[in-house]
mmCIF file of C-alpha atoms in Angstrom:
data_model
loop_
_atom_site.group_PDB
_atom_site.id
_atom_site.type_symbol
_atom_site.label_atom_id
_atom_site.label_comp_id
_atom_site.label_asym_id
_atom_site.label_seq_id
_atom_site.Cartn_x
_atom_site.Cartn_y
_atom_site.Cartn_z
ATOM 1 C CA UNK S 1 -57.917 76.429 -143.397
ATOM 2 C CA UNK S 2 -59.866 74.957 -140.397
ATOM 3 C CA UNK S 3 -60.722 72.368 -142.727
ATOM 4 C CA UNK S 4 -57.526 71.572 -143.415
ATOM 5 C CA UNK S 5 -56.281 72.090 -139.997
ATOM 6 C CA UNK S 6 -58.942 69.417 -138.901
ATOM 7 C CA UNK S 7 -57.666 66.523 -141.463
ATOM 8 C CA UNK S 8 -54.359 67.331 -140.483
ATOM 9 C CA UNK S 9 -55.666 66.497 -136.790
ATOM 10 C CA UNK S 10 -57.367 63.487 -137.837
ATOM 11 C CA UNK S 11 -54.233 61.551 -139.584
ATOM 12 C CA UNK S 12 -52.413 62.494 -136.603
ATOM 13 C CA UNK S 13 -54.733 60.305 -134.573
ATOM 14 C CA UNK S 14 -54.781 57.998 -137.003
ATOM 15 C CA UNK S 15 -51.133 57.705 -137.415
ATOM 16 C CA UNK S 16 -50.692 57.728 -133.600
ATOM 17 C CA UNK S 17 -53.123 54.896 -132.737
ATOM 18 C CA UNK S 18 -51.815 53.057 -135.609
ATOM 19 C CA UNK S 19 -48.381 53.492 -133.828
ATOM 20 C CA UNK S 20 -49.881 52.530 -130.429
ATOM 21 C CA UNK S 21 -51.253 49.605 -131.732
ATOM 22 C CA UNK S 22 -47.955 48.831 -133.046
ATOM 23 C CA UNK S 23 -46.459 49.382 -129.897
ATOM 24 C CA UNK S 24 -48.889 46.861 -128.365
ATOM 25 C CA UNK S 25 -47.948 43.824 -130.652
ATOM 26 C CA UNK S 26 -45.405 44.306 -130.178
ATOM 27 C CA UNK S 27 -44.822 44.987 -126.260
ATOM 28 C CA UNK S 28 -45.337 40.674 -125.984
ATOM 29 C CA UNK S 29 -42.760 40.196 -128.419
ATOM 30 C CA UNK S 30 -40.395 42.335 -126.341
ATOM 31 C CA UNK S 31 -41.443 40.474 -122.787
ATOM 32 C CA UNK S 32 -40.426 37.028 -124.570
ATOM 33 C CA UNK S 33 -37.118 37.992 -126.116
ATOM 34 C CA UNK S 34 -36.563 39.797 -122.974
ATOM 35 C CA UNK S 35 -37.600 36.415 -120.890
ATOM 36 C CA UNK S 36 -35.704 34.316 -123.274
ATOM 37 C CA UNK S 37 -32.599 36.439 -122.353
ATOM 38 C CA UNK S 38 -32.653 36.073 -118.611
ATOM 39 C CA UNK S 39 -33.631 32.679 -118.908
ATOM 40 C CA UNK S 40 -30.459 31.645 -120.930
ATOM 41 C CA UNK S 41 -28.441 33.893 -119.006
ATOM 42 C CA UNK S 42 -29.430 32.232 -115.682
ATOM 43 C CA UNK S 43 -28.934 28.453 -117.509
ATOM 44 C CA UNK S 44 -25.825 29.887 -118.655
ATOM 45 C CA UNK S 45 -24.484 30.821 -115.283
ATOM 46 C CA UNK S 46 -26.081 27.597 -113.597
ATOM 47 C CA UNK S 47 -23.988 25.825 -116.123
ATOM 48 C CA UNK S 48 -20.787 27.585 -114.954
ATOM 49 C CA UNK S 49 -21.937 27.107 -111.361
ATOM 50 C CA UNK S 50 -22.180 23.708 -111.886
ATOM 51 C CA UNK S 51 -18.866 23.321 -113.751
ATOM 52 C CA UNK S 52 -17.171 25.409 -110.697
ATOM 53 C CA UNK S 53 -18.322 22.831 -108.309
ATOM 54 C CA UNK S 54 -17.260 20.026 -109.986
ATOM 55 C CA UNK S 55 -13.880 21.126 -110.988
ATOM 56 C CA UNK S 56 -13.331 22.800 -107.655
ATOM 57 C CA UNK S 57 -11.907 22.653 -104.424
ATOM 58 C CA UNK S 58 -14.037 19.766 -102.708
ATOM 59 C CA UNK S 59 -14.687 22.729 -100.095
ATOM 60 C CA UNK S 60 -16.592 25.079 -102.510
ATOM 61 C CA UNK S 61 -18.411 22.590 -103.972
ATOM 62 C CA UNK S 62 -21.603 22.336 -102.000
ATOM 63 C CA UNK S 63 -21.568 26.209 -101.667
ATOM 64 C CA UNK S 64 -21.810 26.429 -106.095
ATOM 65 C CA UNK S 65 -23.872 23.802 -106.458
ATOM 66 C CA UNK S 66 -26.447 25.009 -104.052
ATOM 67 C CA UNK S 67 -25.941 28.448 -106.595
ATOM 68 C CA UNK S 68 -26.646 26.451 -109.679
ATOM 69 C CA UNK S 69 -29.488 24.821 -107.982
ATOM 70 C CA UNK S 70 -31.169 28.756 -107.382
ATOM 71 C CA UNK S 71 -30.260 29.677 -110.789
ATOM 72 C CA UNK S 72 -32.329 26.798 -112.392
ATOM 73 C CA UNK S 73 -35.371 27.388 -109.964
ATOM 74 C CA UNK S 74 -35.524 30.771 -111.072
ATOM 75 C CA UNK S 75 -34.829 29.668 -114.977
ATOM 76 C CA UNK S 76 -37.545 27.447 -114.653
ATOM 77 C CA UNK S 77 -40.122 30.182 -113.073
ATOM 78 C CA UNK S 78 -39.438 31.615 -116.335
ATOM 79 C CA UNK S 79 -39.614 29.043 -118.733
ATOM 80 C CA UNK S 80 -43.720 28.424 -119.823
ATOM 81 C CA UNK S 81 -42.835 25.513 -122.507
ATOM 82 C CA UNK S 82 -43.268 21.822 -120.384
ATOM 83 C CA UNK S 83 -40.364 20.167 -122.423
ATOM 84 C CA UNK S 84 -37.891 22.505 -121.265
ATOM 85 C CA UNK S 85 -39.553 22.586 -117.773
ATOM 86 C CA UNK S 86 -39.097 18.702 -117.905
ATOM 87 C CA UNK S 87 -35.276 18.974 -118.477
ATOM 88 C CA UNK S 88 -34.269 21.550 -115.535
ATOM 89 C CA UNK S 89 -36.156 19.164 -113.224
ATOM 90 C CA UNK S 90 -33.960 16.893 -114.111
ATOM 91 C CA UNK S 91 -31.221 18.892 -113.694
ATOM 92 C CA UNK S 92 -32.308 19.697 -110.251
ATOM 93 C CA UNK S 93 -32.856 16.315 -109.758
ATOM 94 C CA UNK S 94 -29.691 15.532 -110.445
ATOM 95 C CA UNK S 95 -27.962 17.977 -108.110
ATOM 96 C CA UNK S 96 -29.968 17.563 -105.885
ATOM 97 C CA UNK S 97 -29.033 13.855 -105.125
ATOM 98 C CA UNK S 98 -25.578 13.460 -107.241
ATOM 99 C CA UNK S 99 -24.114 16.719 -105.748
ATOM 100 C CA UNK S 100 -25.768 17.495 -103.219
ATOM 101 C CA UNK S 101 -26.927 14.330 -101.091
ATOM 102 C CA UNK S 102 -30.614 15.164 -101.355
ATOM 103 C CA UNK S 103 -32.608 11.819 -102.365
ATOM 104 C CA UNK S 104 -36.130 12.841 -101.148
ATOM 105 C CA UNK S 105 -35.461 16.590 -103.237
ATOM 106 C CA UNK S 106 -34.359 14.476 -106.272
ATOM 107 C CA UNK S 107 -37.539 12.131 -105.804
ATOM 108 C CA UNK S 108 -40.109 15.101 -106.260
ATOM 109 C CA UNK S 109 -38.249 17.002 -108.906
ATOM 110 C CA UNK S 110 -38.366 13.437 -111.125
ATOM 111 C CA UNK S 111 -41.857 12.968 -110.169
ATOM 112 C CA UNK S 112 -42.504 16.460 -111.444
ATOM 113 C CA UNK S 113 -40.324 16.265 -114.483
ATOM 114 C CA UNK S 114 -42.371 12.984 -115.206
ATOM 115 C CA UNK S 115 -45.419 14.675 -114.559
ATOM 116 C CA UNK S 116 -44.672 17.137 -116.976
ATOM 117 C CA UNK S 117 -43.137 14.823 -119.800
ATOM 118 C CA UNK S 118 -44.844 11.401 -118.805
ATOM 119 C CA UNK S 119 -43.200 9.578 -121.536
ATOM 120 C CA UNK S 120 -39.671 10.232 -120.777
ATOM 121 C CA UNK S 121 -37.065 7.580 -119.951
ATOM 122 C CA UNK S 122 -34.577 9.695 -117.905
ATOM 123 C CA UNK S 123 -36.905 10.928 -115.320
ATOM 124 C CA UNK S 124 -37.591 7.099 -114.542
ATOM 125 C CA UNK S 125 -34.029 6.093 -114.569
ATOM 126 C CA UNK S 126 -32.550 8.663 -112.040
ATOM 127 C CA UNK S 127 -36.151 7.363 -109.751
ATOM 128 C CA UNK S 128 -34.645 4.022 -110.188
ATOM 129 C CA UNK S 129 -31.053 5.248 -108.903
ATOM 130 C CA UNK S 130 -32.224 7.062 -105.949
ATOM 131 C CA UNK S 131 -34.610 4.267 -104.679
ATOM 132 C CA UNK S 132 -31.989 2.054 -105.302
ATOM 133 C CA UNK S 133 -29.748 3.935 -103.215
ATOM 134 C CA UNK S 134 -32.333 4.587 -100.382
ATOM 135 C CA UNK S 135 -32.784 0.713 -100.489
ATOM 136 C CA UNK S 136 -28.847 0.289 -100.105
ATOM 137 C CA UNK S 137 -28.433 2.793 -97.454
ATOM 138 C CA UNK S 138 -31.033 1.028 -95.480
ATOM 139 C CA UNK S 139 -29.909 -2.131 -95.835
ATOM 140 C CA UNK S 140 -26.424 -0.901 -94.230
ATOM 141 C CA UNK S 141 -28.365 0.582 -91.575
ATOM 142 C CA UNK S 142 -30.105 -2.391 -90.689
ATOM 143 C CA UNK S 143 -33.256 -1.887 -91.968
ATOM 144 C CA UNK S 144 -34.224 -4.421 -94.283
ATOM 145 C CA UNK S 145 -37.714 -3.846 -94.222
ATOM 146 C CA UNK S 146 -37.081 -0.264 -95.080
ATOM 147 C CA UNK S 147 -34.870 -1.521 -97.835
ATOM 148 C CA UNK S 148 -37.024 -3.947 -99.115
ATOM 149 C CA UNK S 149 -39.864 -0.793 -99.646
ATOM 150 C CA UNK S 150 -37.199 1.442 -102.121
ATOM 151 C CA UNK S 151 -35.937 -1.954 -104.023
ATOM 152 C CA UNK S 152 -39.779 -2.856 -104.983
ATOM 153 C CA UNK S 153 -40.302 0.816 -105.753
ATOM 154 C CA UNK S 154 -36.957 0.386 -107.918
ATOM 155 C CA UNK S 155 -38.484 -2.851 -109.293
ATOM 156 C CA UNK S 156 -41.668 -1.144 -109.845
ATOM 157 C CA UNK S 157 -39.814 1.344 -111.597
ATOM 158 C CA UNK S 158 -37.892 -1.006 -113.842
ATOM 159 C CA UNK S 159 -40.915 -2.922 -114.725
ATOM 160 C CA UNK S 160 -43.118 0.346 -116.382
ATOM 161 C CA UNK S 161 -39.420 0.494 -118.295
ATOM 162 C CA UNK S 162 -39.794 -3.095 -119.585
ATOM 163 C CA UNK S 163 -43.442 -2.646 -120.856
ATOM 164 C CA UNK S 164 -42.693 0.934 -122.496
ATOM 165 C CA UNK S 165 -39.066 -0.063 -123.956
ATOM 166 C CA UNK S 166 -38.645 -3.856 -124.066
ATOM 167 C CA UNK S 167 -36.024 -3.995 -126.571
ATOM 168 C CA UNK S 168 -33.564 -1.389 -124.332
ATOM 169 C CA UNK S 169 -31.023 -3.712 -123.167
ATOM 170 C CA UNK S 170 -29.296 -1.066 -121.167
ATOM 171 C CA UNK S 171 -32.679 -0.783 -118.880
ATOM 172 C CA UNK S 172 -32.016 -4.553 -117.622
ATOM 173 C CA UNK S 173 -28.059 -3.714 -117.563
ATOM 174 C CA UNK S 174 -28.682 -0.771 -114.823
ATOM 175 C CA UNK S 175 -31.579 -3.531 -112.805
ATOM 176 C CA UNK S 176 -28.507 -6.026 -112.911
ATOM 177 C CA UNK S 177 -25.859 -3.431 -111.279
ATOM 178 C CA UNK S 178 -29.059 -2.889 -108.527
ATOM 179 C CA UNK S 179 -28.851 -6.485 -108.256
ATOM 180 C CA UNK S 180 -25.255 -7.040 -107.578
ATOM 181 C CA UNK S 181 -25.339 -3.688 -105.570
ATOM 182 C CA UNK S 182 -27.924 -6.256 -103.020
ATOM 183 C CA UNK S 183 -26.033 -9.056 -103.240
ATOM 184 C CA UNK S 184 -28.714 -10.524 -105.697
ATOM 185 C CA UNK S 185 -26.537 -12.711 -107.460
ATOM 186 C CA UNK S 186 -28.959 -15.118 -108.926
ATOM 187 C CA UNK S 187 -31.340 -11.932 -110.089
ATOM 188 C CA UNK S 188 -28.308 -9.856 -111.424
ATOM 189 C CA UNK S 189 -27.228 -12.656 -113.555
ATOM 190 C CA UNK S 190 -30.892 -13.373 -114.751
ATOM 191 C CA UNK S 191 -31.035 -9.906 -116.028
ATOM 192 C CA UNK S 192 -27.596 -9.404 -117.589
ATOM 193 C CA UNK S 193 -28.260 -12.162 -119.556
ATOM 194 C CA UNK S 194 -31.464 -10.721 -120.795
ATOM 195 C CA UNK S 195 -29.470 -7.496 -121.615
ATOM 196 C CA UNK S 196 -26.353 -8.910 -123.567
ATOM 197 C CA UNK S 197 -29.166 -10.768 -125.627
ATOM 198 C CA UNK S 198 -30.504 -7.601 -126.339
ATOM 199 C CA UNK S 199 -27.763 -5.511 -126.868
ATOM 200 C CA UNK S 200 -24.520 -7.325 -127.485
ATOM 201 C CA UNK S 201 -22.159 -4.828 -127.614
ATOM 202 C CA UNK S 202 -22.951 -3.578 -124.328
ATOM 203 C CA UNK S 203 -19.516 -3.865 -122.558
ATOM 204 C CA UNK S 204 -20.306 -3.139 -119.002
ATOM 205 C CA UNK S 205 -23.777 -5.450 -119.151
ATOM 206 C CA UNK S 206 -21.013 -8.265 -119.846
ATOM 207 C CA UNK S 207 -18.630 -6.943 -117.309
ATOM 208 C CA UNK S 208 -21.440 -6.781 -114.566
ATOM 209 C CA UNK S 209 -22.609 -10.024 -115.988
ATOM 210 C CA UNK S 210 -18.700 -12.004 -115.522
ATOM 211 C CA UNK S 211 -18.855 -10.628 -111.844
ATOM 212 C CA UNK S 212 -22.634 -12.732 -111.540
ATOM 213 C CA UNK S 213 -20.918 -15.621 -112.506
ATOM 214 C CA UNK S 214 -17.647 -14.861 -110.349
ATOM 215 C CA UNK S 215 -20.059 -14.738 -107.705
ATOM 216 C CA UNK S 216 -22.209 -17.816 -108.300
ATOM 217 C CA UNK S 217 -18.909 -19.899 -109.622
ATOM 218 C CA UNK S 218 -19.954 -20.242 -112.824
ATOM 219 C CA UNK S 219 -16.378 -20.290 -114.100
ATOM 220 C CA UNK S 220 -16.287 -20.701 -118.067
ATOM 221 C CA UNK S 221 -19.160 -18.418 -118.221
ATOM 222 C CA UNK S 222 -17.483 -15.828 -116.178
ATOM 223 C CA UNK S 223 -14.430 -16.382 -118.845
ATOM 224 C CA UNK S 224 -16.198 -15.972 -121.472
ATOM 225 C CA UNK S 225 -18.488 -12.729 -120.363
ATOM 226 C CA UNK S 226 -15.175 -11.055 -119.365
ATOM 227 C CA UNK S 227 -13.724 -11.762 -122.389
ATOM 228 C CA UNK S 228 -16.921 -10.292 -124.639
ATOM 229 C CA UNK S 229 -17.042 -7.378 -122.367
ATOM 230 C CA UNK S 230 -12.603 -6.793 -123.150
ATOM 231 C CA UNK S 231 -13.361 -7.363 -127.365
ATOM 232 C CA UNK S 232 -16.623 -5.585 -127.704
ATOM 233 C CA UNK S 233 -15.392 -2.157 -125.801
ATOM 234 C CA UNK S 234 -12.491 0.045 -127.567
ATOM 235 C CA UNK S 235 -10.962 0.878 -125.034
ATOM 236 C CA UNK S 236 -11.134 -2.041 -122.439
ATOM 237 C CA UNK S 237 -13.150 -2.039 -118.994
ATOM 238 C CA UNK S 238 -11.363 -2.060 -116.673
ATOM 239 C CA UNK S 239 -13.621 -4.658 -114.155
ATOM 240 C CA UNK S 240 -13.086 -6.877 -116.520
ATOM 241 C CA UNK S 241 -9.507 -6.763 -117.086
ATOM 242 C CA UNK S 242 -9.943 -7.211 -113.139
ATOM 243 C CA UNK S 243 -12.538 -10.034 -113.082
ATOM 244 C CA UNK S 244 -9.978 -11.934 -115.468
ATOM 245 C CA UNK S 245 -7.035 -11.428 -113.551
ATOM 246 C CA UNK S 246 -8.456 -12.363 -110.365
ATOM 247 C CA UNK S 247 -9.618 -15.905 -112.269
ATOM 248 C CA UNK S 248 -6.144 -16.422 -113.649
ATOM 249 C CA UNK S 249 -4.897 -16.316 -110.204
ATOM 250 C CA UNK S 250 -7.392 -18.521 -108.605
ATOM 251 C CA UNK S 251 -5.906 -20.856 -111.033
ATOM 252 C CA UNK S 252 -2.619 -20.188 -110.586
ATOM 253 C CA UNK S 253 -1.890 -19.073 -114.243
ATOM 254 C CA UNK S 254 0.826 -16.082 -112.791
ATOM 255 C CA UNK S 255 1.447 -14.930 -116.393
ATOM 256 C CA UNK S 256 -2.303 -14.610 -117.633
ATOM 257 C CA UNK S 257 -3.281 -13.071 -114.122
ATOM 258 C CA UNK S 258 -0.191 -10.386 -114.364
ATOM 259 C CA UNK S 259 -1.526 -9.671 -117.626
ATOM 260 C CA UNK S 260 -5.079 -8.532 -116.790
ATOM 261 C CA UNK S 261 -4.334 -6.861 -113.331
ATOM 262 C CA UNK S 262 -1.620 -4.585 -115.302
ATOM 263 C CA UNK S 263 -4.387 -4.036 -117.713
ATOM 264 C CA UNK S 264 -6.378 -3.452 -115.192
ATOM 265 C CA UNK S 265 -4.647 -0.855 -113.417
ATOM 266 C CA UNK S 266 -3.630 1.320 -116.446
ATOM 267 C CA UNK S 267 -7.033 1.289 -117.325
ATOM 268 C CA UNK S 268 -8.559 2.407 -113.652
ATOM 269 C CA UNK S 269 -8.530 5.701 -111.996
ATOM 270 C CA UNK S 270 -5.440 6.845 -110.668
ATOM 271 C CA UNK S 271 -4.928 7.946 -106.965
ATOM 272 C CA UNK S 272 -8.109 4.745 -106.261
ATOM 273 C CA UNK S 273 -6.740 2.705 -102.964
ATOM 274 C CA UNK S 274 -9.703 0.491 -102.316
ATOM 275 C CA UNK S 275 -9.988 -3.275 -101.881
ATOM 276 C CA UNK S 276 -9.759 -3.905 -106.232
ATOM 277 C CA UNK S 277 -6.810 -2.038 -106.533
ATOM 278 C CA UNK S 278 -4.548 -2.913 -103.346
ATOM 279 C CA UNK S 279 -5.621 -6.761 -104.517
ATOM 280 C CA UNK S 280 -4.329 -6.278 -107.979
ATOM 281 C CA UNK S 281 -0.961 -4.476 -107.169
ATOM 282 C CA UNK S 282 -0.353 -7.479 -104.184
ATOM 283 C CA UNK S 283 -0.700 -10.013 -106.265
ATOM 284 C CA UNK S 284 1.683 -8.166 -109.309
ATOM 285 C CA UNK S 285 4.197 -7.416 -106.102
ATOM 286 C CA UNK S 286 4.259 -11.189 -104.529
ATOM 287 C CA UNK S 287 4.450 -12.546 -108.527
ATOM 288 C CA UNK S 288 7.767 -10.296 -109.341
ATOM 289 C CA UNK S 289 5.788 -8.718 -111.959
ATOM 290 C CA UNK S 290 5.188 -5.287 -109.563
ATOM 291 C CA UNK S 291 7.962 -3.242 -111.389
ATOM 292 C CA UNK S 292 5.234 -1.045 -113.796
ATOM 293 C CA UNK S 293 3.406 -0.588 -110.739
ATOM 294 C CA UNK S 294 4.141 3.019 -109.407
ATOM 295 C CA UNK S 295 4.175 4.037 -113.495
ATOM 296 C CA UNK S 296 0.346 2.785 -113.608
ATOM 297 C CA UNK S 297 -1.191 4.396 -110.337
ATOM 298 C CA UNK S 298 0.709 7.387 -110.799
ATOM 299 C CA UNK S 299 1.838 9.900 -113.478
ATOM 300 C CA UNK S 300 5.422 11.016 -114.236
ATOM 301 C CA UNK S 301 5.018 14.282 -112.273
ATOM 302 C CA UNK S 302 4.277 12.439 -109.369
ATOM 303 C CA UNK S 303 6.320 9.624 -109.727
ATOM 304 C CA UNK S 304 9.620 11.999 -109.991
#
């Protein structure tokens, strides 16, 4: 009986450490599902965050994006693998300077999502944005030695780009919009040139690249880019439906310039009043051919 009594005993221990071993395997497996949870709950509800502040009352919008900024810091204390680390930098990043107005924040979180995917494109991009806009906002200051510091750093940037992907023609299309963006007319349309050769059914490199020639007066190329930017995109962009009719009325051709500035306006935002848009609906007004004007800028809710 004490015999028995005593096996009993010992494939209860057995049996018990066998479960407590269990138990331990699987006590990790539990932590990461658990982790994994939280983490996509807290991407989840940065997403919505993010979503709130965009689609918002302009009022709220710093207040949710400053929320969905938290919520990815604390997804990403979370998150151990370095490709998903790599991303909600970005996203931070991003934010940080497109929401947020926070261009030294965005700078170190795309120096760390670099850092932790160093081959990455987008990382160097969004650098080459915000330097690009530090450069520009110095330059309007008056600080063109300030200016010229971000634009080489954007340069800089631009030129690791052109060694790592030197068949991406949209890499030389975004260095051409820096260009113009300085008033580097002979640069941009260096650069465009290189990109529509590259990728020819880029629409906005031969958009940017008809405003180049606009600028230097090269006037049958900046036809002719204008024209390649209207037939290669599906649905028409609009700054070159613009650069067009502004040419056509240089030269007097009322019909061909009424043509492009109505194109032009369907195709732009609605409720925009700046300098392109009071131009084109002028011009349309002084030519008699302003009657499709309110029906363009404005829909039929507001119009009535």
């Amino acid at each position: 009986m004490r015999r028995a009594q005593l096996l009993s005993w010992v494939a209860c221990l057995i049996l018990l450490c066998g479960c407590v071993s269990d138990s331990r395997r699987e006590a990790p497996q539990r932590d990461r599902a658990a982790r994994q949870l939280l983490f996509e709950h807290l991407v989840a509800d940065a997403m919505r965050l993010y979503a709130e502040g965009v689609a918002g009352p302009p009022a709220m919008a710093t207040g949710y994006f400053h929320q969905a900024r938290d919520r990815i810091a604390d997804a990403l204390d979370i998150q151990p693998v370095e490709a998903r680390r790599a991303t909600l930098r970005l996203w931070l990043g991003w934010i940080s300077f497109r929401c947020l107005g926070e261009p030294e924040e965005a700078i170190r979180q795309y120096r760390e999502a670099l850092a932790q995917d160093p081959d990455a494109k987008r990382p160097r991009l969004e650098l080459a944005a915000v330097y690009g806009h530090l450069s520009l906002r110095a330059l309007r200051s008056g600080d063109v030695a300030r200016s010229e510091r971000f634009l080489e750093s954007a340069r800089g940037m631009y030129r690791e780009m052109f060694e790592r992907w030197p068949r991406d023609g949209a890499i030389r299309s975004d260095l051409g919009v820096l260009y113009l963006d300085h008033g580097l007319a002979q640069e941009a349309h260096g650069i465009l040139k290189e990109a529509v050769d590259l990728d020819p059914d880029r629409a906005e490199a031969w958009a940017n690249l008809g405003t180049a020639c606009a600028i230097l007066a090269l006037g049958a190329e900046e036809e002719a880019a204008y024209r390649r930017a209207i037939r290669v995109s599906r649905t028409g962009v609009a700054d070159a439906f613009f650069g067009l009719g502004r040419l056509y009325a240089e030269r007097a051709e009322v019909s061909a310039a009424a043509y492009y500035l109505r194109g032009f306006l369907r195709r732009t935002a609605r409720g925009r009043t700046d300098q392109v848009v009071l131009y084109a609906v002028r011009y349309l007004v002084e030519a008699g051919r302003g009657g499709e004007v309110p029906r363009m800028l404005m829909g039929d809710d507001e119009r009535q």
